[in-house]
Structures are given as C-alpha cells and as structure tokens.
CSV table of C-alpha atoms in Angstrom, one decimal:
chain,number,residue,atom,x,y,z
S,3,UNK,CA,307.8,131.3,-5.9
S,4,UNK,CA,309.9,134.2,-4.5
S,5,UNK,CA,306.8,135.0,-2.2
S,6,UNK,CA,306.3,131.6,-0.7
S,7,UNK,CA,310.5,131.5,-0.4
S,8,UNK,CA,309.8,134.8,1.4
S,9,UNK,CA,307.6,133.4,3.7
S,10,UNK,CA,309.6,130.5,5.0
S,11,UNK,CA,312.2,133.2,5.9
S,12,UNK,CA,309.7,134.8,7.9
S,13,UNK,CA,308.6,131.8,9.5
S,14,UNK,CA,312.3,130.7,9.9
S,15,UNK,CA,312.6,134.5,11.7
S,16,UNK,CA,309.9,133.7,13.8
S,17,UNK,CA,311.6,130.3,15.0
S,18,UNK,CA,314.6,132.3,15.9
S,19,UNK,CA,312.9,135.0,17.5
S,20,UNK,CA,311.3,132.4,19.8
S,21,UNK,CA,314.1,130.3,20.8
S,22,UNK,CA,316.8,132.5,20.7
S,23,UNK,CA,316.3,134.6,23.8
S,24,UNK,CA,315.4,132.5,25.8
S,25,UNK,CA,318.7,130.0,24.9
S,26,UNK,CA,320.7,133.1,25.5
S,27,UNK,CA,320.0,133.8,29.0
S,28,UNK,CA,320.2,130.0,29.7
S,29,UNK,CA,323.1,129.3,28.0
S,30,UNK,CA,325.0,131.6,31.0
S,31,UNK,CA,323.8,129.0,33.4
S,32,UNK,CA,325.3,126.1,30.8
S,33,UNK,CA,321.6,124.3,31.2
S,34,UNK,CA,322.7,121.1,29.3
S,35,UNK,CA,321.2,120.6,25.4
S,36,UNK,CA,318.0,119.4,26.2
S,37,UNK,CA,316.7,121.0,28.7
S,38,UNK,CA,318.0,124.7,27.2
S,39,UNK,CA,316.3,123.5,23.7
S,40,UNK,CA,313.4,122.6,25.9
S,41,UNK,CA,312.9,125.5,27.7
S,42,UNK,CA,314.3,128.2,25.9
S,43,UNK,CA,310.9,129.0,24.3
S,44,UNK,CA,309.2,128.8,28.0
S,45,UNK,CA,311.5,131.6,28.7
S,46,UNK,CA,311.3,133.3,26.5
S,47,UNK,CA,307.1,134.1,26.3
S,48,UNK,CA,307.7,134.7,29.9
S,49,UNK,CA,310.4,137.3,29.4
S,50,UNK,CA,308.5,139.1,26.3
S,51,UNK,CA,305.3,139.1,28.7
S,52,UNK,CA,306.8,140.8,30.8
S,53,UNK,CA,308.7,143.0,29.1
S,54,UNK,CA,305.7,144.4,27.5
S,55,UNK,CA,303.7,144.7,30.8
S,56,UNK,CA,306.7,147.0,32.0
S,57,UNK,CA,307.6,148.7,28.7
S,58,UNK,CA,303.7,149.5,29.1
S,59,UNK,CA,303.5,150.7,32.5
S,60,UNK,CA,307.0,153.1,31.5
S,61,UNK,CA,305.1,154.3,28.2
S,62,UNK,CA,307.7,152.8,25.8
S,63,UNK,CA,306.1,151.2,22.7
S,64,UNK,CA,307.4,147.6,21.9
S,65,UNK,CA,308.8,147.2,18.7
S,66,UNK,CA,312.5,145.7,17.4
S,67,UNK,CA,314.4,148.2,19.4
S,68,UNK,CA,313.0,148.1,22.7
S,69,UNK,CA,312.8,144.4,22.8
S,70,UNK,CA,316.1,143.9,21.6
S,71,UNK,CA,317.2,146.5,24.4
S,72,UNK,CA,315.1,144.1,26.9
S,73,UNK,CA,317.5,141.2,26.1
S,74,UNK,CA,320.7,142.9,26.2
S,75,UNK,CA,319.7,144.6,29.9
S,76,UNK,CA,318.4,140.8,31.0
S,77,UNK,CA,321.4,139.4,29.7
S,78,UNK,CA,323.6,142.0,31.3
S,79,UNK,CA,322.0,141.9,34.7
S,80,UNK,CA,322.6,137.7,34.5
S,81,UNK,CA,326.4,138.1,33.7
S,82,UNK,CA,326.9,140.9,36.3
S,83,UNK,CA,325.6,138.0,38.9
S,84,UNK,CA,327.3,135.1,37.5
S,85,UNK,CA,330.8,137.2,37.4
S,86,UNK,CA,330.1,138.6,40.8
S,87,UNK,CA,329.6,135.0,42.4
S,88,UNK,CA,332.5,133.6,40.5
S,89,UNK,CA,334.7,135.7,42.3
S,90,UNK,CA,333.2,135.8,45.7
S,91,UNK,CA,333.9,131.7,44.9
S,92,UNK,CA,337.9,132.3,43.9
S,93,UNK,CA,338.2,134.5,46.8
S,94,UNK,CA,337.2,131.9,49.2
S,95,UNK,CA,339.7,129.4,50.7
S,96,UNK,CA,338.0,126.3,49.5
S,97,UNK,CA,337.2,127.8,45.9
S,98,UNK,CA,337.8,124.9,43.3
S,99,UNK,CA,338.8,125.4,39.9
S,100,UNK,CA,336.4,125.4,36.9
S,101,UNK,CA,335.9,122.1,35.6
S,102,UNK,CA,337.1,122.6,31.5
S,103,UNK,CA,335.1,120.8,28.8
S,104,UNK,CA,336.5,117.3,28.3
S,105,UNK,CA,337.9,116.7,24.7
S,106,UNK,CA,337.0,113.0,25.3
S,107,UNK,CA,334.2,111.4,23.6
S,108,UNK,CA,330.6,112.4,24.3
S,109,UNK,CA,328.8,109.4,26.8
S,110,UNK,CA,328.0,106.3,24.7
S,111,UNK,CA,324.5,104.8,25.0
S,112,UNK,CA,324.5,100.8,25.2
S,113,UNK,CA,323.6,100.7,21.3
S,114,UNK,CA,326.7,103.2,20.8
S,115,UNK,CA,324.2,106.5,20.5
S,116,UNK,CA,325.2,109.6,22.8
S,117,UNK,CA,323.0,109.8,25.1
S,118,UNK,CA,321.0,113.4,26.5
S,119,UNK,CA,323.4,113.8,28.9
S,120,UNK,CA,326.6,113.4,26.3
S,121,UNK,CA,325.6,115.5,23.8
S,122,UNK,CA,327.2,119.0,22.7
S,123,UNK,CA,325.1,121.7,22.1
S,124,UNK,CA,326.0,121.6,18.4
S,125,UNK,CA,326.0,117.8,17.6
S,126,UNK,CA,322.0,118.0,19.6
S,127,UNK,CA,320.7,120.7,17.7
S,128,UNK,CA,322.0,119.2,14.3
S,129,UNK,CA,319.9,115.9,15.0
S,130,UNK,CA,317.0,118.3,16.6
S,131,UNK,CA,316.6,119.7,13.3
S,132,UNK,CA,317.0,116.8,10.8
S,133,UNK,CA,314.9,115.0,13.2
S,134,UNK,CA,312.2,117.8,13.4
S,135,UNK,CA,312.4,118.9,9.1
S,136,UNK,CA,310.4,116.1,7.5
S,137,UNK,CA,307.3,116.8,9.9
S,138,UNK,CA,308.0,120.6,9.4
S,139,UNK,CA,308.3,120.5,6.1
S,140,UNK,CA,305.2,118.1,5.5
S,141,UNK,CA,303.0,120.4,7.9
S,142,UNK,CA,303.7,123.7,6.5
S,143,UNK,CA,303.7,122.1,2.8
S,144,UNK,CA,300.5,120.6,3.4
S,145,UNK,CA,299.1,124.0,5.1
S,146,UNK,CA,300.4,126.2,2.6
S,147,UNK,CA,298.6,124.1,0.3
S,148,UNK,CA,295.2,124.6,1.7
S,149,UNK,CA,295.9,128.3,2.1
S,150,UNK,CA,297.0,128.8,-1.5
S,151,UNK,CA,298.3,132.8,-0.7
S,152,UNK,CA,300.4,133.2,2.5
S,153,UNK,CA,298.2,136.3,3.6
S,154,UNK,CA,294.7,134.0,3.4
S,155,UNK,CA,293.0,134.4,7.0
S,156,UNK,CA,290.0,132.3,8.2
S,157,UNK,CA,286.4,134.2,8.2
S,158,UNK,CA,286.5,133.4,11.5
S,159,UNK,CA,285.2,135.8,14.6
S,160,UNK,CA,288.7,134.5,16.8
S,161,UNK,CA,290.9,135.1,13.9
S,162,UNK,CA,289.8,138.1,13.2
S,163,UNK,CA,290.5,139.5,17.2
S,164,UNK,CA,293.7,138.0,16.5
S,165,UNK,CA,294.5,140.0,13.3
S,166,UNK,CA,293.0,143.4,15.1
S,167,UNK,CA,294.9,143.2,18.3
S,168,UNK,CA,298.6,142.2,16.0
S,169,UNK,CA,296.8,145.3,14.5
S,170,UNK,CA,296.9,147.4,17.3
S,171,UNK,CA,299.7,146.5,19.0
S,172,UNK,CA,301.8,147.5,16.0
S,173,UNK,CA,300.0,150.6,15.7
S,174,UNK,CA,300.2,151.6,19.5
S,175,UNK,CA,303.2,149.8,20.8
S,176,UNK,CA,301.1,148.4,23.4
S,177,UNK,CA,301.5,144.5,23.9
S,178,UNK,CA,301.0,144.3,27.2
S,179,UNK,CA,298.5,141.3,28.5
S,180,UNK,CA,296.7,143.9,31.1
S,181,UNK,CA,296.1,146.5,28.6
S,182,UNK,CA,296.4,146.2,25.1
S,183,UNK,CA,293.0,144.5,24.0
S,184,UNK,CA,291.1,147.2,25.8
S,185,UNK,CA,290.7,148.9,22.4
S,186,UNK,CA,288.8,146.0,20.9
S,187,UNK,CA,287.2,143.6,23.3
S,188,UNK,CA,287.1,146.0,26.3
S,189,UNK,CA,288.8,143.7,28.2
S,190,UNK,CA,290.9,144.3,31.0
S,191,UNK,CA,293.4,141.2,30.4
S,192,UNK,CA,294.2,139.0,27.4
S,193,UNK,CA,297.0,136.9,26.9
S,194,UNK,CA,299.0,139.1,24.1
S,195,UNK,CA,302.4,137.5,23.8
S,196,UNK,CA,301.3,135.5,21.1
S,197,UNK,CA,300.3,138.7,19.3
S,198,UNK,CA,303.4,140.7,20.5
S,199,UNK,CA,305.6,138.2,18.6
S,200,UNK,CA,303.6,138.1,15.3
S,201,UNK,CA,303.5,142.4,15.9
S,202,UNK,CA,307.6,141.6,15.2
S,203,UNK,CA,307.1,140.9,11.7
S,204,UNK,CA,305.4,143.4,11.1
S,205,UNK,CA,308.4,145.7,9.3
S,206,UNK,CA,308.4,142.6,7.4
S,207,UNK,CA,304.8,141.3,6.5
S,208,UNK,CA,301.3,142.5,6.4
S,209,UNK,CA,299.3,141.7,9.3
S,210,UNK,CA,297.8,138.5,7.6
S,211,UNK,CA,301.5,137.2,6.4
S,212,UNK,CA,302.6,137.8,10.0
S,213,UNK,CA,300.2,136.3,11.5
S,214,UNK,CA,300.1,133.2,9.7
S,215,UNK,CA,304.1,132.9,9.8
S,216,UNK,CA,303.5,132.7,13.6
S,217,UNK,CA,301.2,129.7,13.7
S,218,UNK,CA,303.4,128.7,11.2
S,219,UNK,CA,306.6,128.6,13.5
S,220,UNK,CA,304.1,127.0,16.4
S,221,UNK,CA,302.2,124.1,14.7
S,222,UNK,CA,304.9,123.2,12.0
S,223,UNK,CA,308.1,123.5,13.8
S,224,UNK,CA,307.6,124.2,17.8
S,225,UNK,CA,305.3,121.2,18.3
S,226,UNK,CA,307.2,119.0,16.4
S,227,UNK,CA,310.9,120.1,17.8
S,228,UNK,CA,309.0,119.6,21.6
S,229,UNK,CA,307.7,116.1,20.9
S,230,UNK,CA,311.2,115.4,20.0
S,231,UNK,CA,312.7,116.6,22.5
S,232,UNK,CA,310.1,114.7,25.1
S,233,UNK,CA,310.8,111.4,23.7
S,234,UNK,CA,314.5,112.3,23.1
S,235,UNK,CA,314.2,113.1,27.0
S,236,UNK,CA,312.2,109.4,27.5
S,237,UNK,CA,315.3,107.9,26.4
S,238,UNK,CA,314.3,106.5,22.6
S,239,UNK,CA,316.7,107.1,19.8
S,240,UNK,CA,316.6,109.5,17.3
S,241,UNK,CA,314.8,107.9,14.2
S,242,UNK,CA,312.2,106.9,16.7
S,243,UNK,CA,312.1,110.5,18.1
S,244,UNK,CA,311.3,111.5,14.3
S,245,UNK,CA,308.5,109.4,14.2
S,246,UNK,CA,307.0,111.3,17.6
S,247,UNK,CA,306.9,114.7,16.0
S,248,UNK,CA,305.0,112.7,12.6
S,249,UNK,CA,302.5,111.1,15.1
S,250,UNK,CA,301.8,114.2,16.5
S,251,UNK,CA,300.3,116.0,13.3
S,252,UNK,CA,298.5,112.6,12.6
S,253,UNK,CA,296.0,114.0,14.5
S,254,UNK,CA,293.4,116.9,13.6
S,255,UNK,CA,293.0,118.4,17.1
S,256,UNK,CA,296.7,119.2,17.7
S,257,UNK,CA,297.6,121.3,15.9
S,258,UNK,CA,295.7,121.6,13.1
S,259,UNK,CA,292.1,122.1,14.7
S,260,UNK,CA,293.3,124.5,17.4
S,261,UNK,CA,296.4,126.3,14.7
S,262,UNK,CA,294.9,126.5,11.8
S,263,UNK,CA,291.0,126.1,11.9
S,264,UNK,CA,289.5,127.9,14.9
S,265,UNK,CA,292.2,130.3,15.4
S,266,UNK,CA,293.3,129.8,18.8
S,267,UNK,CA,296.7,131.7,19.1
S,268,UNK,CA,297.4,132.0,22.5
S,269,UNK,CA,296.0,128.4,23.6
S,270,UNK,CA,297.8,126.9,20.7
S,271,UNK,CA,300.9,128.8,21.7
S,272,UNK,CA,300.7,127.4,25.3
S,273,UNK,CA,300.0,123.7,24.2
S,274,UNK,CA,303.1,123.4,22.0
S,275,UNK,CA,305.2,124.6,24.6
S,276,UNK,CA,303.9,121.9,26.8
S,277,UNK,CA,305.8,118.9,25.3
S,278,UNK,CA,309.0,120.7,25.6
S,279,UNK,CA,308.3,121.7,29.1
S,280,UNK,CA,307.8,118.0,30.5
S,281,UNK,CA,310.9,117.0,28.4
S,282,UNK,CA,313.1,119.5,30.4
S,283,UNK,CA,311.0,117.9,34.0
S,284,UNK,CA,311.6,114.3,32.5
S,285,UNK,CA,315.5,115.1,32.3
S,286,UNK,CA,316.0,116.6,35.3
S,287,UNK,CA,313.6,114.3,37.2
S,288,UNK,CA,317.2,112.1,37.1
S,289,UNK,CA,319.5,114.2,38.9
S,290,UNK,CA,317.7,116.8,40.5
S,291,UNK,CA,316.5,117.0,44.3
S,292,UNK,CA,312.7,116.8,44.6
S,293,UNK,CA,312.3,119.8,46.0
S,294,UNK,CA,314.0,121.6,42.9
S,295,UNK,CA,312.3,119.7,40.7
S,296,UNK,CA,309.0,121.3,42.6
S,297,UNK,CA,310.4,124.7,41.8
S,298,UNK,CA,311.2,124.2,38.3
S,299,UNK,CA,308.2,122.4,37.4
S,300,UNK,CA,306.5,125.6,39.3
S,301,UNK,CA,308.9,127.9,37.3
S,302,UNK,CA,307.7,126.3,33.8
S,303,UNK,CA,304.0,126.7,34.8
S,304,UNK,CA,304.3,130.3,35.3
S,305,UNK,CA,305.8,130.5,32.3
S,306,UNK,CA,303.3,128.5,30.5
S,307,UNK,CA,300.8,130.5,32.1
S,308,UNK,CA,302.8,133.5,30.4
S,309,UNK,CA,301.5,131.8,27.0
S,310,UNK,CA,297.8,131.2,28.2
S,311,UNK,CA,296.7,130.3,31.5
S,312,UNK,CA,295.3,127.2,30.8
S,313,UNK,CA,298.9,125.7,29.9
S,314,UNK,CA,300.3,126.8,33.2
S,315,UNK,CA,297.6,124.8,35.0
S,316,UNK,CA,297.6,121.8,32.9
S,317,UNK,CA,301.8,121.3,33.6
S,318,UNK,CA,300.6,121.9,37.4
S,319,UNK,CA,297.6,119.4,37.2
S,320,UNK,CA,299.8,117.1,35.3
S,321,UNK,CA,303.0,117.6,37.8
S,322,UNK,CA,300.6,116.3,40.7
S,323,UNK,CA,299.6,113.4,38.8
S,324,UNK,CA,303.3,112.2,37.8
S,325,UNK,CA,304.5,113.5,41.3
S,326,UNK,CA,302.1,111.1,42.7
C-alpha cells in the first residue's frame, strides 16, 4: 500500500512539474484561467526543450538544480521587462492607472454559472480538478490494475528506447533533442523532453517507476484536465465538462493504445497537449484580433512541436481548416 501511495506522489510531482512552470511565467502576463491552465503545459515542454538544448551546448548536465535555475533566470528576465515597461508607461503623460481586481461578483452565465471569462484563478482550478478526478482516478486505478507493480514495463522494442534514453539522460545530464539519443539509436535528433521530465524523478524512482509515473501524469490527468478545459472553453457547463474527460478514455486509441500499449512517449505527450492547446485558441478566438490569434496559434504549434513534431503540425493543419 505504502508503495502504490508512493507512486501517486510521484505522479502528483510529475503533474506539478509540468504545469507549474509554465503557469509561472504566464501568470506575469495575468493570461486569464483558462487559457494559463491551457497552456501552461505547452510552455512549459517548450521551455524544458530548450533549456536542455542550451544547457547542452554550455556542457551543464540537466538535473533538479540546473532546471530549477532555468526557471528562476526566465522568470527574472520576464519581470525585468514587465517592470521596465510599467514605468516607461507611468512616465508618460497619458499613463493610466492599473485597473485593481473588482471585489464584485465573478460574471454570471444565463443559468447563474461563472462563466470562463469570470472565473478566479482559484475558484477555476477547484472545479478543474474535481471535474478532472473521477476520470483520473478511474484511468490510473484501472491501469495500475493491469500493471499490478508500479515498475512493470512492456517487452516492447519502443518502451525499451524509452527506458535507455531516461537511462542516459540521468546518467549523462544530456537531454537535449539534438544530442542525447546518439548513444543508443545513433540518431542525430529525437524528441527528448518527454524523457527529460521522467529523468526528474529519477532521485525519486527507478527508471521503470519514473517512467511509468510520467505516462501516468499524461494519459490519466493531462488528457483529461485538456478535454475539460476545451469544452469548458466551448462554453458547456461543468458536469458536462466531466463527462468530456470520461468520453475521452472511452476509447482504446487515446490514450490507452498510444500511453500504455505501444509505448509512444513523445507522440503521446504531444496529443494530450492538443486539447488544451485549441481550448486556449477557442477562448481567445472571442476577443482577440485575427492576426494575433495567427501568432498564437503559430506560437502553440512550435510548442507542440517541442513535444513531437507531429503535434505542432496537426494544431497548424487543424488551424487552416477552422481558420477557413
């Protein structure tokens, strides 16, 4: 019992360690709920990519420290800029003031629900998460079921590249997508950001544990929280938002064929961050200009792209198509 109560902590880590940067550098451009729950993860594959492309290049070996010094330099950098323009703005003679928070109460839908736009970043990520729990807790009950040990890995030829190359990167320091599976497949590029997250929990967890705790935090609680937040963004109410994230584990191919039985990792990463990514182009599409909704739709696909590739040209393909 205390190893499986072990393991959710390391998948709960794992959550954190995927949303949290990315919320911190947005939360100094006060991005409303949504879209910060929405693309919080986008940003932050895209900062850890390349963080461990330049930590690479500088001979610095990713691990805990150097990543948590990453953030705190990114983080400095953004406040630097957002003080510096604040008070080129109160030094000018039409400057106005800062709006404050209003103390009022939040927008009211027409059935008396707050709406996206109403929302505090507290009260969202409350119904986010009771919203998102029973289909978290059914997938990774269900999957920890089948495994029957947390450290059981599929004899499978893309699991095990996955398992070397977490492997190697905690043995080397080397995560970087241009470099690091050179060792093993004698490739010059692979996307490794999946693995340099899992590499994390390594002080934690065997390779095995780790890795599993990763598609863990992807198939049982990123996908889920990302449907939500799409059909949160579509405009449907929370109960029925809970029923989005249920429907989309109904299926075998999402994400239980690409998570959990073929061992995709990096495609699997890039898929679950798709939902999330259209939720944050579905609530923008409201008040934004076109032309900045072009760049952050084109922003979110490099990003994607960070993740695998393929994701950064499916969100283009699909942006065309709904753009149209």
């Amino acid at each position: 019992m205390l190893t499986y109560a072990a393991f959710v902590g390391l998948c709960v880590l794992a959550v954190v360690i995927l949303f949290l940067p990315g919320a911190c550098v947005l939360s100094v451009f006060r991005v409303r709920p949504l879209a910060l729950l929405g693309a919080s993860p986008v940003l932050t594959v895209f900062m850890v990519t390349v963080a461990t492309v330049l930590l690479e290049r500088a001979g610095i070996a990713w691990s805990w420290g150097t990543a948590s010094a990453a953030l705190v330099l990114i983080m400095a950098v953004l406040l630097i800029g957002v003080l510096r323009r604040r008070r080129r703005g109160s030094a000018g003679t039409g400057a106005r003031p800062e709006r404050e928070p209003s103390d009022g109460p939040s927008e009211e839908t027409p059935e008396g629900e707050s709406s996206p736009r109403g929302e505090s970043l507290g009260a969202f990520l409350g119904r986010l998460v009771i919203a998102t729990a029973p289909v978290a807790l059914l997938q990774g009950g269900l999957v920890l079921r089948i495994m029957g040990r947390t450290d059981a890995i599929l004899q499978n030829h893309d699991v095990m590249f996955h398992l070397n190359l977490i492997e190697e990167i905690g043995a080397t320091g080397d995560a970087s997508v241009l470099t690091s599976s050179w060792a093993i497949s004698g490739s010059a590029f692979y996307p490794s950001t999946f693995h340099a997250l899992a590499a994390l929990l390594l002080g934690l967890a065997d390779v095995p544990t780790a890795f599993n705790a990763e598609l863990l935090c992807l198939g049982a609680v990123l996908l889920p929280a990302s449907l939500v937040l799409l059909t949160r963004a579509i405009g449907l109410r929370w109960w029925a938002c809970s029923l989005a994230g249920l429907l989309g584990i109904a299926t075998m191919w999402m994400p239980g064929f690409t998570f959990f039985y073929n061992g995709q990792a990096p495609a699997g990463l890039a898929a679950a961050l798709i939902p999330g990514a259209l939720a944050v182009l579905f609530d923008a599409a409201r008040t934004v200009r076109p032309r900045t909704l072009v760049l952050l739709g084109g922003a979110l696909s490099i990003g994607l792209a960070a993740a695998h590739p393929g994701g950064g040209q499916w969100l283009i393909v699909t942006a065309c198509v709904l753009g149209t």
